[in-house]
Amino acid sequence: MVESWVLFASASLLLFGIMNFVLKFVSDKAPVPLLTFVIYLSTIILPLGYFVFSGTKFQITNNVLALTVLIGIIGSAAFISMTYALRAGTASQVIPVINLNTLVTVALAVLIINEKLTPKIGLGVVFAVVSLYLLTS
């Protein structure tokens, strides 16, 4: 049986892939600030419906709320940067480089929350660094 995280990660992979393709398609057809505003405005629809219909109560600590807002700010800045990168470069170069954000996530998880870096994951990190060189040279 496939673990649930694999199914959710696979769905995310597929959906992000489609989103990035469509973003590449429209990235030079409107000003980036307008694209970003419309995209982020539209992203409230599904989460709002999910929140309302799930019956979840709005109970969140100040620390979690602050970190959640920080996620939104960082995500918006990353999205704006990605849109400009897609305007200037090819999707086949830009998207793989951006998806190496995994290196940042792994490093922060190891350094800050003490996740274990197994030899297998370490080798994957090495391959990711090599792929970054191949994609940008």
XYZ file of C-alpha atoms in Angstrom:
137
model
C 0.000 0.000 0.000
C 1.269 3.446 -0.899
C 1.734 5.810 2.031
C -0.565 8.839 2.034
C 2.329 11.316 1.901
C 3.444 9.776 -1.417
C -0.023 10.291 -2.912
C -0.226 13.902 -1.711
C 3.338 14.622 -2.860
C 2.558 13.115 -6.275
C -0.574 15.243 -6.603
C 1.461 18.305 -5.625
C 4.144 17.419 -8.172
C 1.561 17.135 -10.945
C -0.337 20.289 -9.968
C 2.805 22.409 -9.553
C 4.042 21.135 -12.912
C 0.840 22.182 -14.663
C 0.798 25.511 -12.808
C 4.381 26.284 -13.809
C 3.663 25.434 -17.445
C 0.624 27.728 -17.544
C 2.612 30.452 -15.755
C 5.351 30.219 -18.391
C 2.664 30.568 -21.057
C 1.199 33.786 -19.553
C 4.336 35.286 -17.958
C 4.980 37.701 -20.824
C 1.342 38.488 -21.631
C 0.614 40.847 -18.709
C 2.597 42.878 -16.178
C 4.050 40.707 -13.409
C 2.432 42.741 -10.578
C -1.001 42.239 -12.175
C -0.400 38.519 -12.784
C 0.737 38.056 -9.198
C -2.255 39.930 -7.782
C -4.828 38.000 -9.831
C -3.175 34.643 -9.171
C -2.928 35.188 -5.422
C -6.451 36.628 -5.243
C -7.770 33.518 -6.983
C -5.884 31.214 -4.616
C -8.228 32.112 -1.770
C -11.217 30.379 -3.408
C -10.288 26.720 -2.833
C -8.781 27.141 0.664
C -11.727 29.258 1.814
C -14.218 26.647 0.635
C -12.149 23.860 2.192
C -11.936 25.756 5.484
C -15.648 26.620 5.610
C -16.945 23.184 4.620
C -14.507 21.258 6.830
C -16.025 22.839 9.920
C -12.600 23.773 11.252
C -12.655 26.465 13.920
C -10.396 29.472 13.458
C -8.163 28.862 16.432
C -4.500 29.630 15.937
C -1.773 30.844 18.273
C -0.019 34.134 17.628
C 3.261 32.335 16.884
C 1.659 30.081 14.287
C -0.244 33.019 12.789
C 2.959 35.070 12.482
C 4.813 32.177 10.844
C 1.890 31.553 8.500
C 1.890 35.200 7.410
C 5.662 34.952 6.917
C 5.109 31.916 4.676
C 2.695 33.976 2.571
C 5.124 36.882 2.262
C 8.070 34.654 1.365
C 5.899 32.650 -1.045
C 4.712 35.809 -2.772
C 8.281 37.085 -3.173
C 9.338 33.687 -4.531
C 6.413 33.644 -6.958
C 7.214 37.132 -8.244
C 10.869 36.128 -8.714
C 9.814 32.937 -10.500
C 7.549 34.867 -12.871
C 10.370 37.224 -13.848
C 12.707 34.238 -14.284
C 10.185 32.540 -16.584
C 9.892 35.734 -18.628
C 13.654 35.817 -19.133
C 14.486 32.119 -19.469
C 13.117 28.860 -20.759
C 10.853 26.743 -18.595
C 13.215 23.796 -19.073
C 15.981 25.785 -17.362
C 14.088 27.925 -14.871
C 11.778 25.358 -13.271
C 14.465 22.756 -12.462
C 16.655 25.467 -10.915
C 13.759 26.770 -8.815
C 12.850 23.259 -7.724
C 16.310 22.924 -6.235
C 14.763 24.868 -3.370
C 14.773 21.383 -1.886
C 18.419 22.015 -0.992
C 17.424 25.000 1.147
C 14.597 23.058 2.794
C 16.829 20.070 3.581
C 19.636 22.279 4.934
C 17.263 24.236 7.178
C 15.551 21.051 8.400
C 18.911 19.493 9.298
C 20.328 22.640 10.913
C 17.277 23.996 12.736
C 14.967 21.081 13.568
C 17.653 18.379 13.671
C 16.301 16.110 10.956
C 18.706 13.320 10.040
C 20.605 13.543 6.757
C 20.988 9.938 5.630
C 23.709 8.936 3.159
C 20.999 8.350 0.541
C 19.548 11.841 0.995
C 23.061 13.304 1.079
C 23.793 11.661 -2.272
C 20.568 13.148 -3.629
C 21.739 16.585 -2.504
C 25.050 16.058 -4.322
C 23.181 15.083 -7.504
C 20.981 18.181 -7.132
C 24.055 20.420 -6.946
C 25.507 18.724 -10.043
C 22.193 19.224 -11.862
C 22.240 22.920 -10.942
C 25.651 23.235 -12.583
C 24.471 21.358 -15.693
C 21.308 23.448 -16.013
C 23.015 26.808 -15.668
C 26.228 26.317 -17.636
